PDB file of C-alpha atoms in Angstrom:
ATOM      1  CA  MET A   1     177.515  59.766 108.885  1.00  0.00           C
ATOM      2  CA  GLN A   2     180.072  61.890 107.395  1.00  0.00           C
ATOM      3  CA  ASN A   3     179.893  66.033 106.971  1.00  0.00           C
ATOM      4  CA  LEU A   4     178.674  66.507 103.318  1.00  0.00           C
ATOM      5  CA  CYS A   5     180.947  69.841 103.425  1.00  0.00           C
ATOM      6  CA  GLN A   6     184.132  68.331 104.722  1.00  0.00           C
ATOM      7  CA  LEU A   7     183.472  65.528 102.151  1.00  0.00           C
ATOM      8  CA  LEU A   8     183.633  68.386  99.286  1.00  0.00           C
ATOM      9  CA  GLY A   9     186.374  69.819 100.161  1.00  0.00           C
ATOM     10  CA  GLU A  10     188.474  66.875 100.535  1.00  0.00           C
ATOM     11  CA  ASN A  11     187.496  66.394  96.929  1.00  0.00           C
ATOM     12  CA  PRO A  12     189.166  68.465  94.716  1.00  0.00           C
ATOM     13  CA  TYR A  13     186.799  67.161  91.747  1.00  0.00           C
ATOM     14  CA  PRO A  14     183.513  65.242  92.488  1.00  0.00           C
ATOM     15  CA  GLY A  15     181.813  66.633  89.209  1.00  0.00           C
ATOM     16  CA  ARG A  16     178.444  67.102  89.596  1.00  0.00           C
ATOM     17  CA  GLY A  17     176.754  65.608  92.624  1.00  0.00           C
ATOM     18  CA  ILE A  18     173.411  64.984  94.235  1.00  0.00           C
ATOM     19  CA  PHE A  19     172.470  65.364  97.334  1.00  0.00           C
ATOM     20  CA  MET A  20     168.808  65.020  99.557  1.00  0.00           C
ATOM     21  CA  GLY A  21     167.730  64.367 102.991  1.00  0.00           C
ATOM     22  CA  ARG A  22     165.443  65.098 105.638  1.00  0.00           C
ATOM     23  CA  THR A  23     166.683  68.102 107.429  1.00  0.00           C
ATOM     24  CA  PRO A  24     165.430  66.977 111.628  1.00  0.00           C
ATOM     25  CA  ASN A  25     162.387  69.957 111.824  1.00  0.00           C
ATOM     26  CA  ASN A  26     160.460  68.211 109.015  1.00  0.00           C
ATOM     27  CA  GLN A  27     162.498  70.089 105.323  1.00  0.00           C
ATOM     28  CA  ALA A  28     162.632  67.565 102.502  1.00  0.00           C
ATOM     29  CA  VAL A  29     165.939  69.245 100.596  1.00  0.00           C
ATOM     30  CA  ILE A  30     167.657  68.652  97.723  1.00  0.00           C
ATOM     31  CA  ALA A  31     171.080  70.038  95.764  1.00  0.00           C
ATOM     32  CA  TYR A  32     172.674  69.902  92.715  1.00  0.00           C
ATOM     33  CA  PHE A  33     176.082  71.137  91.987  1.00  0.00           C
ATOM     34  CA  ILE A  34     177.992  71.081  88.445  1.00  0.00           C
ATOM     35  CA  MET A  35     181.766  71.552  87.922  1.00  0.00           C
ATOM     36  CA  GLY A  36     184.495  71.601  85.458  1.00  0.00           C
ATOM     37  CA  ARG A  37     187.821  71.482  84.091  1.00  0.00           C
ATOM     38  CA  SER A  38     187.567  72.737  80.397  1.00  0.00           C
ATOM     39  CA  GLU A  39     186.292  76.090  79.136  1.00  0.00           C
ATOM     40  CA  ASN A  40     182.569  75.359  77.679  1.00  0.00           C
ATOM     41  CA  SER A  41     181.567  73.209  80.507  1.00  0.00           C
ATOM     42  CA  ARG A  42     182.672  75.908  82.516  1.00  0.00           C
ATOM     43  CA  ASN A  43     180.660  78.879  80.630  1.00  0.00           C
ATOM     44  CA  ARG A  44     177.781  78.246  82.373  1.00  0.00           C
ATOM     45  CA  ILE A  45     175.131  79.377  84.874  1.00  0.00           C
ATOM     46  CA  PHE A  46     172.332  77.897  86.548  1.00  0.00           C
ATOM     47  CA  GLU A  47     168.839  80.086  85.570  1.00  0.00           C
ATOM     48  CA  TYR A  48     165.098  79.633  86.711  1.00  0.00           C
ATOM     49  CA  THR A  49     161.809  77.519  84.802  1.00  0.00           C
ATOM     50  CA  GLU A  50     158.211  77.384  85.652  1.00  0.00           C
ATOM     51  CA  ASP A  51     158.882  73.818  86.638  1.00  0.00           C
ATOM     52  CA  GLY A  52     163.113  73.885  88.333  1.00  0.00           C
ATOM     53  CA  ILE A  53     166.064  74.674  86.805  1.00  0.00           C
ATOM     54  CA  ARG A  54     167.913  74.679  83.599  1.00  0.00           C
ATOM     55  CA  THR A  55     172.131  75.058  82.129  1.00  0.00           C
ATOM     56  CA  LYS A  56     172.601  77.747  80.280  1.00  0.00           C
ATOM     57  CA  ALA A  57     175.267  79.709  78.274  1.00  0.00           C
ATOM     58  CA  PHE A  58     176.912  82.450  80.451  1.00  0.00           C
ATOM     59  CA  ASP A  59     178.481  83.534  77.142  1.00  0.00           C
ATOM     60  CA  GLU A  60     176.798  82.151  73.985  1.00  0.00           C
ATOM     61  CA  SER A  61     180.077  83.862  71.374  1.00  0.00           C
ATOM     62  CA  LYS A  62     181.767  80.779  74.000  1.00  0.00           C
ATOM     63  CA  MET A  63     179.933  77.521  73.067  1.00  0.00           C
ATOM     64  CA  THR A  64     181.676  75.496  71.135  1.00  0.00           C
ATOM     65  CA  ASP A  65     179.598  72.216  72.211  1.00  0.00           C
ATOM     66  CA  PRO A  66     176.084  72.057  73.906  1.00  0.00           C
ATOM     67  CA  SER A  67     175.928  68.627  74.360  1.00  0.00           C
ATOM     68  CA  LEU A  68     175.869  66.667  77.318  1.00  0.00           C
ATOM     69  CA  ILE A  69     175.776  70.384  79.178  1.00  0.00           C
ATOM     70  CA  ILE A  70     172.544  71.648  78.262  1.00  0.00           C
ATOM     71  CA  TYR A  71     169.707  70.238  80.188  1.00  0.00           C
ATOM     72  CA  HIS A  72     167.070  70.664  82.840  1.00  0.00           C
ATOM     73  CA  PRO A  73     168.687  69.162  85.913  1.00  0.00           C
ATOM     74  CA  VAL A  74     165.715  69.844  87.694  1.00  0.00           C
ATOM     75  CA  ARG A  75     161.649  69.621  86.920  1.00  0.00           C
ATOM     76  CA  LEU A  76     158.483  69.419  89.324  1.00  0.00           C
ATOM     77  CA  LEU A  77     156.502  67.030  87.892  1.00  0.00           C
ATOM     78  CA  PRO A  78     152.358  67.504  87.803  1.00  0.00           C
ATOM     79  CA  ASN A  79     152.623  64.598  90.347  1.00  0.00           C
ATOM     80  CA  GLY A  80     154.607  65.909  92.594  1.00  0.00           C
ATOM     81  CA  LEU A  81     157.475  64.399  91.951  1.00  0.00           C
ATOM     82  CA  LEU A  82     160.245  66.355  91.813  1.00  0.00           C
ATOM     83  CA  VAL A  83     163.573  64.836  89.326  1.00  0.00           C
ATOM     84  CA  VAL A  84     166.565  66.035  89.094  1.00  0.00           C
ATOM     85  CA  THR A  85     169.704  64.708  86.984  1.00  0.00           C
ATOM     86  CA  ASN A  86     173.130  65.618  85.524  1.00  0.00           C
ATOM     87  CA  GLY A  87     171.472  65.715  82.774  1.00  0.00           C
ATOM     88  CA  ASP A  88     169.238  65.052  79.637  1.00  0.00           C
ATOM     89  CA  GLN A  89     167.477  61.555  81.627  1.00  0.00           C
ATOM     90  CA  THR A  90     165.494  63.578  83.172  1.00  0.00           C
ATOM     91  CA  ASP A  91     163.373  64.514  80.350  1.00  0.00           C
ATOM     92  CA  THR A  92     163.042  60.848  80.079  1.00  0.00           C
ATOM     93  CA  ILE A  93     162.441  60.048  83.432  1.00  0.00           C
ATOM     94  CA  ARG A  94     160.093  63.182  83.038  1.00  0.00           C
ATOM     95  CA  ASP A  95     157.912  61.098  80.083  1.00  0.00           C
ATOM     96  CA  ALA A  96     157.867  57.968  81.612  1.00  0.00           C
ATOM     97  CA  ILE A  97     156.631  58.638  84.636  1.00  0.00           C
ATOM     98  CA  ALA A  98     153.799  60.536  82.165  1.00  0.00           C
ATOM     99  CA  GLU A  99     152.958  57.103  80.528  1.00  0.00           C
ATOM    100  CA  GLY A 100     152.836  55.757  83.433  1.00  0.00           C
ATOM    101  CA  HIS A 101     156.091  54.239  83.928  1.00  0.00           C
ATOM    102  CA  CYS A 102     158.382  54.219  87.461  1.00  0.00           C
ATOM    103  CA  TYR A 103     161.697  55.750  86.680  1.00  0.00           C
ATOM    104  CA  ARG A 104     163.733  53.191  86.685  1.00  0.00           C
ATOM    105  CA  HIS A 105     161.949  51.967  83.884  1.00  0.00           C
ATOM    106  CA  ALA A 106     162.967  55.480  82.427  1.00  0.00           C
ATOM    107  CA  LEU A 107     166.860  54.434  83.266  1.00  0.00           C
ATOM    108  CA  THR A 108     167.008  51.033  81.519  1.00  0.00           C
ATOM    109  CA  GLN A 109     166.878  53.345  78.168  1.00  0.00           C
ATOM    110  CA  ARG A 110     169.442  55.480  78.863  1.00  0.00           C
ATOM    111  CA  LYS A 111     173.294  54.252  80.129  1.00  0.00           C
ATOM    112  CA  PHE A 112     176.421  56.556  80.806  1.00  0.00           C
ATOM    113  CA  GLU A 113     177.762  59.607  78.873  1.00  0.00           C
ATOM    114  CA  PRO A 114     178.855  58.489  75.279  1.00  0.00           C
ATOM    115  CA  ASP A 115     182.232  60.758  76.418  1.00  0.00           C
ATOM    116  CA  GLY A 116     184.927  58.526  76.190  1.00  0.00           C
ATOM    117  CA  PRO A 117     187.579  57.435  78.007  1.00  0.00           C
ATOM    118  CA  ASN A 118     185.992  59.083  80.958  1.00  0.00           C
ATOM    119  CA  TRP A 119     181.931  57.652  79.991  1.00  0.00           C
ATOM    120  CA  THR A 120     180.372  59.854  82.216  1.00  0.00           C
ATOM    121  CA  PRO A 121     178.018  58.025  85.138  1.00  0.00           C
ATOM    122  CA  ARG A 122     174.717  59.984  84.893  1.00  0.00           C
ATOM    123  CA  ILE A 123     173.109  59.719  88.508  1.00  0.00           C
ATOM    124  CA  SER A 124     169.803  60.424  88.556  1.00  0.00           C
ATOM    125  CA  GLY A 125     167.430  60.967  91.779  1.00  0.00           C
ATOM    126  CA  VAL A 126     163.242  61.821  92.390  1.00  0.00           C
ATOM    127  CA  LEU A 127     161.781  62.884  95.928  1.00  0.00           C
ATOM    128  CA  LYS A 128     158.085  62.349  96.495  1.00  0.00           C
ATOM    129  CA  PRO A 129     155.790  64.063  98.043  1.00  0.00           C
ATOM    130  CA  ASP A 130     156.383  62.798 101.651  1.00  0.00           C
ATOM    131  CA  GLY A 131     159.841  63.277 101.550  1.00  0.00           C
ATOM    132  CA  THR A 132     161.192  59.451 100.733  1.00  0.00           C
ATOM    133  CA  TYR A 133     163.511  59.642  97.333  1.00  0.00           C
ATOM    134  CA  ASN A 134     165.527  57.268  95.580  1.00  0.00           C
ATOM    135  CA  LEU A 135     168.949  58.018  93.420  1.00  0.00           C
ATOM    136  CA  SER A 136     170.424  56.021  91.054  1.00  0.00           C
ATOM    137  CA  ILE A 137     174.143  56.469  89.173  1.00  0.00           C
ATOM    138  CA  LEU A 138     174.389  53.952  85.477  1.00  0.00           C
ATOM    139  CA  LYS A 139     178.031  54.089  84.525  1.00  0.00           C
ATOM    140  CA  SER A 140     180.281  51.510  82.952  1.00  0.00           C
ATOM    141  CA  MET A 141     181.970  48.418  83.972  1.00  0.00           C
ATOM    142  CA  ASP A 142     185.715  49.539  85.351  1.00  0.00           C
ATOM    143  CA  GLY A 143     185.969  52.305  81.785  1.00  0.00           C
ATOM    144  CA  ASP A 144     184.735  49.462  79.705  1.00  0.00           C
ATOM    145  CA  PRO A 145     181.988  50.714  76.945  1.00  0.00           C
ATOM    146  CA  ASN A 146     180.175  47.635  76.379  1.00  0.00           C
ATOM    147  CA  CYS A 147     179.076  47.046  80.106  1.00  0.00           C
ATOM    148  CA  CYS A 148     176.603  49.589  81.595  1.00  0.00           C
ATOM    149  CA  CYS A 149     176.094  49.248  85.518  1.00  0.00           C
ATOM    150  CA  ARG A 150     172.931  50.165  86.920  1.00  0.00           C
ATOM    151  CA  TYR A 151     172.466  50.976  90.712  1.00  0.00           C
ATOM    152  CA  PHE A 152     169.375  51.899  92.159  1.00  0.00           C
ATOM    153  CA  PHE A 153     168.722  53.225  95.737  1.00  0.00           C
ATOM    154  CA  GLU A 154     165.351  53.731  97.422  1.00  0.00           C
ATOM    155  CA  TYR A 155     165.108  55.232 100.902  1.00  0.00           C
ATOM    156  CA  ASP A 156     161.260  55.295 101.909  1.00  0.00           C
ATOM    157  CA  HIS A 157     161.585  56.273 105.857  1.00  0.00           C
ATOM    158  CA  PRO A 158     164.324  58.362 105.875  1.00  0.00           C
ATOM    159  CA  VAL A 159     165.685  59.461 108.955  1.00  0.00           C
ATOM    160  CA  PRO A 160     165.251  63.343 110.178  1.00  0.00           C
ATOM    161  CA  GLY A 161     168.892  64.664 110.240  1.00  0.00           C
ATOM    162  CA  THR A 162     169.858  62.453 107.297  1.00  0.00           C
ATOM    163  CA  GLY A 163     171.008  62.511 104.015  1.00  0.00           C
ATOM    164  CA  HIS A 164     172.905  60.863 100.966  1.00  0.00           C
ATOM    165  CA  PHE A 165     174.834  61.630  98.385  1.00  0.00           C
ATOM    166  CA  ILE A 166     176.209  60.919  94.952  1.00  0.00           C
ATOM    167  CA  HIS A 167     178.143  62.602  92.259  1.00  0.00           C
ATOM    168  CA  THR A 168     179.951  61.296  88.812  1.00  0.00           C
ATOM    169  CA  TYR A 169     183.808  61.056  89.920  1.00  0.00           C
ATOM    170  CA  GLN A 170     186.018  59.910  92.815  1.00  0.00           C
ATOM    171  CA  SER A 171     188.140  62.727  92.325  1.00  0.00           C
ATOM    172  CA  ASP A 172     190.117  63.768  89.675  1.00  0.00           C
ATOM    173  CA  GLY A 173     192.350  61.927  87.110  1.00  0.00           C
ATOM    174  CA  ALA A 174     193.235  61.522  83.635  1.00  0.00           C
ATOM    175  CA  PRO A 175     190.704  59.087  82.871  1.00  0.00           C
ATOM    176  CA  LEU A 176     187.774  60.513  85.374  1.00  0.00           C
ATOM    177  CA  PRO A 177     187.234  57.397  87.971  1.00  0.00           C
ATOM    178  CA  SER A 178     183.173  57.088  87.883  1.00  0.00           C
ATOM    179  CA  PHE A 179     181.822  57.310  91.654  1.00  0.00           C
ATOM    180  CA  GLN A 180     182.065  53.566  93.578  1.00  0.00           C
ATOM    181  CA  GLY A 181     180.456  52.173  96.426  1.00  0.00           C
ATOM    182  CA  GLU A 182     176.789  53.864  97.366  1.00  0.00           C
ATOM    183  CA  PRO A 183     175.674  57.450  97.882  1.00  0.00           C
ATOM    184  CA  ARG A 184     177.640  59.053 101.220  1.00  0.00           C
ATOM    185  CA  ARG A 185     175.073  59.115 104.365  1.00  0.00           C
ATOM    186  CA  VAL A 186     175.744  62.268 105.395  1.00  0.00           C
ATOM    187  CA  GLU A 187     174.049  64.531 108.264  1.00  0.00           C
ATOM    188  CA  ILE A 188     172.100  67.595 107.741  1.00  0.00           C
ATOM    189  CA  GLY A 189     170.770  70.070 110.397  1.00  0.00           C
ATOM    190  CA  PRO A 190     167.951  72.303 111.135  1.00  0.00           C
ATOM    191  CA  LEU A 191     167.361  74.622 108.487  1.00  0.00           C
ATOM    192  CA  THR A 192     164.757  77.164 107.720  1.00  0.00           C
ATOM    193  CA  GLU A 193     166.534  79.044 103.823  1.00  0.00           C
ATOM    194  CA  ALA A 194     167.688  77.087 101.399  1.00  0.00           C
ATOM    195  CA  HIS A 195     170.739  79.598 101.987  1.00  0.00           C
ATOM    196  CA  GLU A 196     171.897  77.790 105.120  1.00  0.00           C
ATOM    197  CA  LEU A 197     172.798  74.971 103.056  1.00  0.00           C
ATOM    198  CA  ALA A 198     173.623  76.429  99.905  1.00  0.00           C
ATOM    199  CA  ASP A 199     176.612  78.839 101.768  1.00  0.00           C
ATOM    200  CA  PRO A 200     179.007  76.017 102.373  1.00  0.00           C
ATOM    201  CA  MET A 201     178.150  74.174 100.424  1.00  0.00           C
ATOM    202  CA  TRP A 202     179.637  76.158  98.047  1.00  0.00           C
ATOM    203  CA  ASP A 203     181.887  77.315  99.857  1.00  0.00           C
ATOM    204  CA  SER A 204     183.345  73.925 100.196  1.00  0.00           C
ATOM    205  CA  LEU A 205     183.695  73.110  96.521  1.00  0.00           C
ATOM    206  CA  ASN A 206     186.889  74.449  94.865  1.00  0.00           C
ATOM    207  CA  GLU A 207     187.589  77.404  94.086  1.00  0.00           C
ATOM    208  CA  ASP A 208     188.887  76.766  90.262  1.00  0.00           C
ATOM    209  CA  ASN A 209     186.852  73.471  89.426  1.00  0.00           C
ATOM    210  CA  LYS A 210     182.743  74.887  91.205  1.00  0.00           C
ATOM    211  CA  VAL A 211     180.253  76.244  88.722  1.00  0.00           C
ATOM    212  CA  SER A 212     176.542  76.780  89.537  1.00  0.00           C
ATOM    213  CA  LEU A 213     174.521  75.057  92.557  1.00  0.00           C
ATOM    214  CA  TYR A 214     170.964  75.316  93.058  1.00  0.00           C
ATOM    215  CA  VAL A 215     169.636  74.012  96.710  1.00  0.00           C
ATOM    216  CA  ARG A 216     166.165  73.260  97.809  1.00  0.00           C
ATOM    217  CA  LEU A 217     164.052  73.269 100.907  1.00  0.00           C
ATOM    218  CA  ILE A 218     160.117  71.619 100.982  1.00  0.00           C
ATOM    219  CA  ASN A 219     158.744  71.721 104.365  1.00  0.00           C
ATOM    220  CA  LEU A 220     156.947  68.382 104.565  1.00  0.00           C
ATOM    221  CA  GLU A 221     153.916  69.509 106.209  1.00  0.00           C
ATOM    222  CA  THR A 222     153.183  73.105 104.893  1.00  0.00           C
ATOM    223  CA  GLY A 223     154.421  72.509 101.470  1.00  0.00           C
ATOM    224  CA  ALA A 224     156.630  75.559 101.500  1.00  0.00           C
ATOM    225  CA  GLU A 225     159.016  76.048  99.902  1.00  0.00           C
ATOM    226  CA  ASP A 226     162.289  78.555  99.310  1.00  0.00           C
ATOM    227  CA  ALA A 227     165.034  77.878  96.735  1.00  0.00           C
ATOM    228  CA  CYS A 228     168.246  79.640  95.681  1.00  0.00           C
ATOM    229  CA  VAL A 229     170.979  78.926  93.379  1.00  0.00           C
ATOM    230  CA  ILE A 230     174.602  80.202  93.232  1.00  0.00           C
ATOM    231  CA  ASN A 231     176.506  80.567  90.020  1.00  0.00           C
ATOM    232  CA  LYS A 232     180.773  81.831  89.657  1.00  0.00           C
ATOM    233  CA  HIS A 233     179.377  83.946  86.536  1.00  0.00           C
ATOM    234  CA  MET A 234     176.616  86.632  87.877  1.00  0.00           C
TER     235      MET A 234
END
């Protein structure tokens, strides 16, 4: 297994990332972060909503294009599923599940972001009430905008002390290279508060590019939750 903070510290631009796992003390955990290189991307914060979080412009007067950067990354659904994504496919998944479908059905309707030449992958995760979880990535085939590759990773028996981490870009570049391979298997220690994971993760992200981070813990025995948000713009 790899170390999550070490992976973050060694990568100047993983883009947006999702982490899901189970701690040794039986806490389900999710984390989601965003980074940015342009002024428009960096001009954002996470804000709590009734069912999760949304992205919001920090300075509305500097927002030039809200498409692809303003969305609800995290939504808790009425059936107890927690959905986290890097775009408006959060709502696509929510709507499909409300109609009796699964997250995979929802994502067959979507593809990578229309931001050539990067064709940024769409990454998504679904955490179930029992602590099992799924991850997915929709990306172009070697930068070909005519071919969308859809990958689904399902973890039905999460091992305590283990999590999985997926992100949009392998690293910085021009164009930005898409994530390759399976989600990274990383170790995770016992946690009692969200900040115990959020603080070292935030410190590991590239200082120039990091924008916002969200971490949520759910006690799988009691249902008790703890969450925190860290924004570069306070």
